[in-house]
């Protein structure tokens, strides 16, 4: 569907803010209720802050109460890559951008209809395109 982006960590560091770099390239997690989008209700498409790929539509965003922007599905399944994450003594499913490999967040099975999924995504990994 798309060409993958492969940049050196040096290039990513030059392009991203420290917060974006920490989340996208170091699999960091922003503190709950601190990001720019957890409470955002603006219509638009959330793009990857690393590569600009369209990842989540605001129509699929819901208030999870978690303090992170939450979506019940991606723009299309192939836009995200899911990986088992065994870090921090938990088994979770990590969500990465399929195009640039950037870490976005995790997906859980306690989301609302119609999918039952909850994509719990760091604001720092997203840029809202509200046009
Ligand atoms: Fe990306």
mmCIF file with all atom_site columns, C-alpha atoms and ligand atoms in Angstrom:
data_model
loop_
_atom_site.group_PDB
_atom_site.id
_atom_site.type_symbol
_atom_site.label_atom_id
_atom_site.label_alt_id
_atom_site.label_comp_id
_atom_site.label_asym_id
_atom_site.label_entity_id
_atom_site.label_seq_id
_atom_site.pdbx_PDB_ins_code
_atom_site.Cartn_x
_atom_site.Cartn_y
_atom_site.Cartn_z
_atom_site.occupancy
_atom_site.B_iso_or_equiv
_atom_site.pdbx_formal_charge
_atom_site.auth_seq_id
_atom_site.auth_comp_id
_atom_site.auth_asym_id
_atom_site.auth_atom_id
_atom_site.pdbx_PDB_model_num
ATOM   1   C  CA  . UNK A 1 1   ? 0.000   0.000  0.000  1.00 0.00 ? 1   UNK A CA  1
ATOM   2   C  CA  . UNK A 1 2   ? 2.744   2.402  0.925  1.00 0.00 ? 2   UNK A CA  1
ATOM   3   C  CA  . UNK A 1 3   ? 6.499   2.713  1.047  1.00 0.00 ? 3   UNK A CA  1
ATOM   4   C  CA  . UNK A 1 4   ? 7.943   2.324  4.487  1.00 0.00 ? 4   UNK A CA  1
ATOM   5   C  CA  . UNK A 1 5   ? 9.972   5.145  5.916  1.00 0.00 ? 5   UNK A CA  1
ATOM   6   C  CA  . UNK A 1 6   ? 13.402  4.319  7.277  1.00 0.00 ? 6   UNK A CA  1
ATOM   7   C  CA  . UNK A 1 7   ? 15.227  7.149  8.959  1.00 0.00 ? 7   UNK A CA  1
ATOM   8   C  CA  . UNK A 1 8   ? 18.175  7.084  11.308 1.00 0.00 ? 8   UNK A CA  1
ATOM   9   C  CA  . UNK A 1 9   ? 17.576  7.941  14.926 1.00 0.00 ? 9   UNK A CA  1
ATOM   10  C  CA  . UNK A 1 10  ? 19.632  11.066 14.308 1.00 0.00 ? 10  UNK A CA  1
ATOM   11  C  CA  . UNK A 1 11  ? 17.248  12.158 11.561 1.00 0.00 ? 11  UNK A CA  1
ATOM   12  C  CA  . UNK A 1 12  ? 14.212  11.466 13.757 1.00 0.00 ? 12  UNK A CA  1
ATOM   13  C  CA  . UNK A 1 13  ? 15.754  13.416 16.592 1.00 0.00 ? 13  UNK A CA  1
ATOM   14  C  CA  . UNK A 1 14  ? 16.292  16.412 14.329 1.00 0.00 ? 14  UNK A CA  1
ATOM   15  C  CA  . UNK A 1 15  ? 12.713  16.267 13.007 1.00 0.00 ? 15  UNK A CA  1
ATOM   16  C  CA  . UNK A 1 16  ? 10.677  15.557 16.138 1.00 0.00 ? 16  UNK A CA  1
ATOM   17  C  CA  . UNK A 1 17  ? 10.174  17.412 19.393 1.00 0.00 ? 17  UNK A CA  1
ATOM   18  C  CA  . UNK A 1 18  ? 11.727  15.675 22.437 1.00 0.00 ? 18  UNK A CA  1
ATOM   19  C  CA  . UNK A 1 19  ? 8.249   14.532 23.535 1.00 0.00 ? 19  UNK A CA  1
ATOM   20  C  CA  . UNK A 1 20  ? 7.387   13.140 20.099 1.00 0.00 ? 20  UNK A CA  1
ATOM   21  C  CA  . UNK A 1 21  ? 10.764  11.431 19.883 1.00 0.00 ? 21  UNK A CA  1
ATOM   22  C  CA  . UNK A 1 22  ? 10.348  9.825  23.284 1.00 0.00 ? 22  UNK A CA  1
ATOM   23  C  CA  . UNK A 1 23  ? 6.938   8.370  22.405 1.00 0.00 ? 23  UNK A CA  1
ATOM   24  C  CA  . UNK A 1 24  ? 7.462   7.467  18.746 1.00 0.00 ? 24  UNK A CA  1
ATOM   25  C  CA  . UNK A 1 25  ? 11.062  6.247  18.790 1.00 0.00 ? 25  UNK A CA  1
ATOM   26  C  CA  . UNK A 1 26  ? 11.613  5.205  22.405 1.00 0.00 ? 26  UNK A CA  1
ATOM   27  C  CA  . UNK A 1 27  ? 8.129   3.743  22.994 1.00 0.00 ? 27  UNK A CA  1
ATOM   28  C  CA  . UNK A 1 28  ? 7.472   6.246  25.744 1.00 0.00 ? 28  UNK A CA  1
ATOM   29  C  CA  . UNK A 1 29  ? 4.118   7.049  27.294 1.00 0.00 ? 29  UNK A CA  1
ATOM   30  C  CA  . UNK A 1 30  ? 2.954   10.552 28.073 1.00 0.00 ? 30  UNK A CA  1
ATOM   31  C  CA  . UNK A 1 31  ? 1.354   11.037 31.467 1.00 0.00 ? 31  UNK A CA  1
ATOM   32  C  CA  . UNK A 1 32  ? -2.444  10.673 31.434 1.00 0.00 ? 32  UNK A CA  1
ATOM   33  C  CA  . UNK A 1 33  ? -4.443  13.885 31.019 1.00 0.00 ? 33  UNK A CA  1
ATOM   34  C  CA  . UNK A 1 34  ? -1.368  15.832 29.889 1.00 0.00 ? 34  UNK A CA  1
ATOM   35  C  CA  . UNK A 1 35  ? -1.413  15.396 26.120 1.00 0.00 ? 35  UNK A CA  1
ATOM   36  C  CA  . UNK A 1 36  ? -2.982  17.741 23.617 1.00 0.00 ? 36  UNK A CA  1
ATOM   37  C  CA  . UNK A 1 37  ? -5.760  15.473 22.388 1.00 0.00 ? 37  UNK A CA  1
ATOM   38  C  CA  . UNK A 1 38  ? -7.225  13.356 25.208 1.00 0.00 ? 38  UNK A CA  1
ATOM   39  C  CA  . UNK A 1 39  ? -10.112 15.827 25.589 1.00 0.00 ? 39  UNK A CA  1
ATOM   40  C  CA  . UNK A 1 40  ? -10.181 17.096 21.998 1.00 0.00 ? 40  UNK A CA  1
ATOM   41  C  CA  . UNK A 1 41  ? -13.546 16.973 20.223 1.00 0.00 ? 41  UNK A CA  1
ATOM   42  C  CA  . UNK A 1 42  ? -12.534 18.685 16.995 1.00 0.00 ? 42  UNK A CA  1
ATOM   43  C  CA  . UNK A 1 43  ? -13.470 16.918 13.750 1.00 0.00 ? 43  UNK A CA  1
ATOM   44  C  CA  . UNK A 1 44  ? -10.668 15.771 11.525 1.00 0.00 ? 44  UNK A CA  1
ATOM   45  C  CA  . UNK A 1 45  ? -8.134  13.074 10.853 1.00 0.00 ? 45  UNK A CA  1
ATOM   46  C  CA  . UNK A 1 46  ? -5.331  12.286 13.240 1.00 0.00 ? 46  UNK A CA  1
ATOM   47  C  CA  . UNK A 1 47  ? -2.078  11.809 11.369 1.00 0.00 ? 47  UNK A CA  1
ATOM   48  C  CA  . UNK A 1 48  ? 1.139   10.227 12.529 1.00 0.00 ? 48  UNK A CA  1
ATOM   49  C  CA  . UNK A 1 49  ? 3.390   12.904 14.033 1.00 0.00 ? 49  UNK A CA  1
ATOM   50  C  CA  . UNK A 1 50  ? 6.353   11.068 12.556 1.00 0.00 ? 50  UNK A CA  1
ATOM   51  C  CA  . UNK A 1 51  ? 5.354   10.565 8.933  1.00 0.00 ? 51  UNK A CA  1
ATOM   52  C  CA  . UNK A 1 52  ? 1.954   12.195 8.358  1.00 0.00 ? 52  UNK A CA  1
ATOM   53  C  CA  . UNK A 1 53  ? 0.101   8.954  7.602  1.00 0.00 ? 53  UNK A CA  1
ATOM   54  C  CA  . UNK A 1 54  ? -3.629  9.143  8.320  1.00 0.00 ? 54  UNK A CA  1
ATOM   55  C  CA  . UNK A 1 55  ? -4.208  6.898  11.324 1.00 0.00 ? 55  UNK A CA  1
ATOM   56  C  CA  . UNK A 1 56  ? -7.446  7.693  13.174 1.00 0.00 ? 56  UNK A CA  1
ATOM   57  C  CA  . UNK A 1 57  ? -10.656 9.512  12.260 1.00 0.00 ? 57  UNK A CA  1
ATOM   58  C  CA  . UNK A 1 58  ? -12.247 11.754 14.892 1.00 0.00 ? 58  UNK A CA  1
ATOM   59  C  CA  . UNK A 1 59  ? -15.541 9.923  14.167 1.00 0.00 ? 59  UNK A CA  1
ATOM   60  C  CA  . UNK A 1 60  ? -14.069 6.866  15.895 1.00 0.00 ? 60  UNK A CA  1
ATOM   61  C  CA  . UNK A 1 61  ? -12.819 8.785  18.944 1.00 0.00 ? 61  UNK A CA  1
ATOM   62  C  CA  . UNK A 1 62  ? -14.560 8.258  22.252 1.00 0.00 ? 62  UNK A CA  1
ATOM   63  C  CA  . UNK A 1 63  ? -14.144 9.395  25.840 1.00 0.00 ? 63  UNK A CA  1
ATOM   64  C  CA  . UNK A 1 64  ? -12.506 6.451  27.584 1.00 0.00 ? 64  UNK A CA  1
ATOM   65  C  CA  . UNK A 1 65  ? -11.807 8.313  30.801 1.00 0.00 ? 65  UNK A CA  1
ATOM   66  C  CA  . UNK A 1 66  ? -8.193  7.145  30.564 1.00 0.00 ? 66  UNK A CA  1
ATOM   67  C  CA  . UNK A 1 67  ? -6.615  10.525 29.883 1.00 0.00 ? 67  UNK A CA  1
ATOM   68  C  CA  . UNK A 1 68  ? -5.329  9.438  26.476 1.00 0.00 ? 68  UNK A CA  1
ATOM   69  C  CA  . UNK A 1 69  ? -7.036  9.904  23.124 1.00 0.00 ? 69  UNK A CA  1
ATOM   70  C  CA  . UNK A 1 70  ? -8.974  6.719  22.448 1.00 0.00 ? 70  UNK A CA  1
ATOM   71  C  CA  . UNK A 1 71  ? -10.394 5.331  19.227 1.00 0.00 ? 71  UNK A CA  1
ATOM   72  C  CA  . UNK A 1 72  ? -12.415 2.217  18.445 1.00 0.00 ? 72  UNK A CA  1
ATOM   73  C  CA  . UNK A 1 73  ? -10.663 1.618  15.139 1.00 0.00 ? 73  UNK A CA  1
ATOM   74  C  CA  . UNK A 1 74  ? -7.908  2.847  12.844 1.00 0.00 ? 74  UNK A CA  1
ATOM   75  C  CA  . UNK A 1 75  ? -8.614  4.572  9.510  1.00 0.00 ? 75  UNK A CA  1
ATOM   76  C  CA  . UNK A 1 76  ? -7.910  1.170  8.009  1.00 0.00 ? 76  UNK A CA  1
ATOM   77  C  CA  . UNK A 1 77  ? -6.388  -1.936 9.582  1.00 0.00 ? 77  UNK A CA  1
ATOM   78  C  CA  . UNK A 1 78  ? -3.244  -1.819 7.458  1.00 0.00 ? 78  UNK A CA  1
ATOM   79  C  CA  . UNK A 1 79  ? -2.325  1.651  8.701  1.00 0.00 ? 79  UNK A CA  1
ATOM   80  C  CA  . UNK A 1 80  ? -1.267  0.227  12.041 1.00 0.00 ? 80  UNK A CA  1
ATOM   81  C  CA  . UNK A 1 81  ? 0.928   -2.703 13.007 1.00 0.00 ? 81  UNK A CA  1
ATOM   82  C  CA  . UNK A 1 82  ? 0.167   -4.632 16.171 1.00 0.00 ? 82  UNK A CA  1
ATOM   83  C  CA  . UNK A 1 83  ? 2.858   -6.304 18.221 1.00 0.00 ? 83  UNK A CA  1
ATOM   84  C  CA  . UNK A 1 84  ? 2.910   -8.185 21.516 1.00 0.00 ? 84  UNK A CA  1
ATOM   85  C  CA  . UNK A 1 85  ? 4.540   -6.053 24.195 1.00 0.00 ? 85  UNK A CA  1
ATOM   86  C  CA  . UNK A 1 86  ? 5.761   -7.881 27.312 1.00 0.00 ? 86  UNK A CA  1
ATOM   87  C  CA  . UNK A 1 87  ? 7.372   -4.847 28.958 1.00 0.00 ? 87  UNK A CA  1
ATOM   88  C  CA  . UNK A 1 88  ? 6.608   -3.563 32.448 1.00 0.00 ? 88  UNK A CA  1
ATOM   89  C  CA  . UNK A 1 89  ? 5.410   -6.987 33.631 1.00 0.00 ? 89  UNK A CA  1
ATOM   90  C  CA  . UNK A 1 90  ? 2.296   -6.878 31.453 1.00 0.00 ? 90  UNK A CA  1
ATOM   91  C  CA  . UNK A 1 91  ? 1.196   -8.500 28.229 1.00 0.00 ? 91  UNK A CA  1
ATOM   92  C  CA  . UNK A 1 92  ? -0.197  -5.803 25.997 1.00 0.00 ? 92  UNK A CA  1
ATOM   93  C  CA  . UNK A 1 93  ? -0.701  -5.254 22.300 1.00 0.00 ? 93  UNK A CA  1
ATOM   94  C  CA  . UNK A 1 94  ? 1.437   -2.414 21.066 1.00 0.00 ? 94  UNK A CA  1
ATOM   95  C  CA  . UNK A 1 95  ? 0.208   -0.208 18.206 1.00 0.00 ? 95  UNK A CA  1
ATOM   96  C  CA  . UNK A 1 96  ? 2.772   1.148  15.752 1.00 0.00 ? 96  UNK A CA  1
ATOM   97  C  CA  . UNK A 1 97  ? 2.483   3.255  12.629 1.00 0.00 ? 97  UNK A CA  1
ATOM   98  C  CA  . UNK A 1 98  ? 2.760   0.879  9.682  1.00 0.00 ? 98  UNK A CA  1
ATOM   99  C  CA  . UNK A 1 99  ? 4.536   3.453  7.556  1.00 0.00 ? 99  UNK A CA  1
ATOM   100 C  CA  . UNK A 1 100 ? 7.301   4.746  9.817  1.00 0.00 ? 100 UNK A CA  1
ATOM   101 C  CA  . UNK A 1 101 ? 7.273   2.172  12.617 1.00 0.00 ? 101 UNK A CA  1
ATOM   102 C  CA  . UNK A 1 102 ? 6.656   4.860  15.221 1.00 0.00 ? 102 UNK A CA  1
ATOM   103 C  CA  . UNK A 1 103 ? 5.169   3.752  18.532 1.00 0.00 ? 103 UNK A CA  1
ATOM   104 C  CA  . UNK A 1 104 ? 1.627   5.103  18.994 1.00 0.00 ? 104 UNK A CA  1
ATOM   105 C  CA  . UNK A 1 105 ? 0.210   3.343  22.051 1.00 0.00 ? 105 UNK A CA  1
ATOM   106 C  CA  . UNK A 1 106 ? -1.624  0.117  22.851 1.00 0.00 ? 106 UNK A CA  1
ATOM   107 C  CA  . UNK A 1 107 ? -4.926  -1.546 21.951 1.00 0.00 ? 107 UNK A CA  1
ATOM   108 C  CA  . UNK A 1 108 ? -7.236  -3.222 24.459 1.00 0.00 ? 108 UNK A CA  1
ATOM   109 C  CA  . UNK A 1 109 ? -10.391 -5.312 24.140 1.00 0.00 ? 109 UNK A CA  1
ATOM   110 C  CA  . UNK A 1 110 ? -12.566 -3.167 26.396 1.00 0.00 ? 110 UNK A CA  1
ATOM   111 C  CA  . UNK A 1 111 ? -13.685 -0.610 23.831 1.00 0.00 ? 111 UNK A CA  1
ATOM   112 C  CA  . UNK A 1 112 ? -17.186 0.311  22.714 1.00 0.00 ? 112 UNK A CA  1
ATOM   113 C  CA  . UNK A 1 113 ? -19.288 -0.975 19.818 1.00 0.00 ? 113 UNK A CA  1
ATOM   114 C  CA  . UNK A 1 114 ? -18.971 -1.589 16.949 1.00 0.00 ? 114 UNK A CA  1
ATOM   115 C  CA  . UNK A 1 115 ? -15.456 -3.052 17.349 1.00 0.00 ? 115 UNK A CA  1
ATOM   116 C  CA  . UNK A 1 116 ? -15.008 -3.555 21.094 1.00 0.00 ? 116 UNK A CA  1
ATOM   117 C  CA  . UNK A 1 117 ? -11.474 -2.221 20.669 1.00 0.00 ? 117 UNK A CA  1
ATOM   118 C  CA  . UNK A 1 118 ? -9.869  0.639  22.528 1.00 0.00 ? 118 UNK A CA  1
ATOM   119 C  CA  . UNK A 1 119 ? -6.852  2.103  20.791 1.00 0.00 ? 119 UNK A CA  1
ATOM   120 C  CA  . UNK A 1 120 ? -5.183  4.025  23.599 1.00 0.00 ? 120 UNK A CA  1
ATOM   121 C  CA  . UNK A 1 121 ? -2.881  6.438  21.803 1.00 0.00 ? 121 UNK A CA  1
ATOM   122 C  CA  . UNK A 1 122 ? -0.392  9.046  22.951 1.00 0.00 ? 122 UNK A CA  1
ATOM   123 C  CA  . UNK A 1 123 ? -1.282  12.589 21.884 1.00 0.00 ? 123 UNK A CA  1
ATOM   124 C  CA  . UNK A 1 124 ? 2.408   13.179 21.188 1.00 0.00 ? 124 UNK A CA  1
ATOM   125 C  CA  . UNK A 1 125 ? 2.354   10.608 18.383 1.00 0.00 ? 125 UNK A CA  1
ATOM   126 C  CA  . UNK A 1 126 ? -0.510  12.379 16.577 1.00 0.00 ? 126 UNK A CA  1
ATOM   127 C  CA  . UNK A 1 127 ? -1.199  15.599 14.710 1.00 0.00 ? 127 UNK A CA  1
ATOM   128 C  CA  . UNK A 1 128 ? -4.831  16.507 14.134 1.00 0.00 ? 128 UNK A CA  1
ATOM   129 C  CA  . UNK A 1 129 ? -5.575  17.545 10.578 1.00 0.00 ? 129 UNK A CA  1
ATOM   130 C  CA  . UNK A 1 130 ? -8.845  19.452 11.061 1.00 0.00 ? 130 UNK A CA  1
ATOM   131 C  CA  . UNK A 1 131 ? -9.479  20.562 7.494  1.00 0.00 ? 131 UNK A CA  1
HETATM 132 FE FE1 . LIG B 2 .   ? 4.200   7.186  10.962 1.00 0.00 ? 1   LIG B FE1 1
#
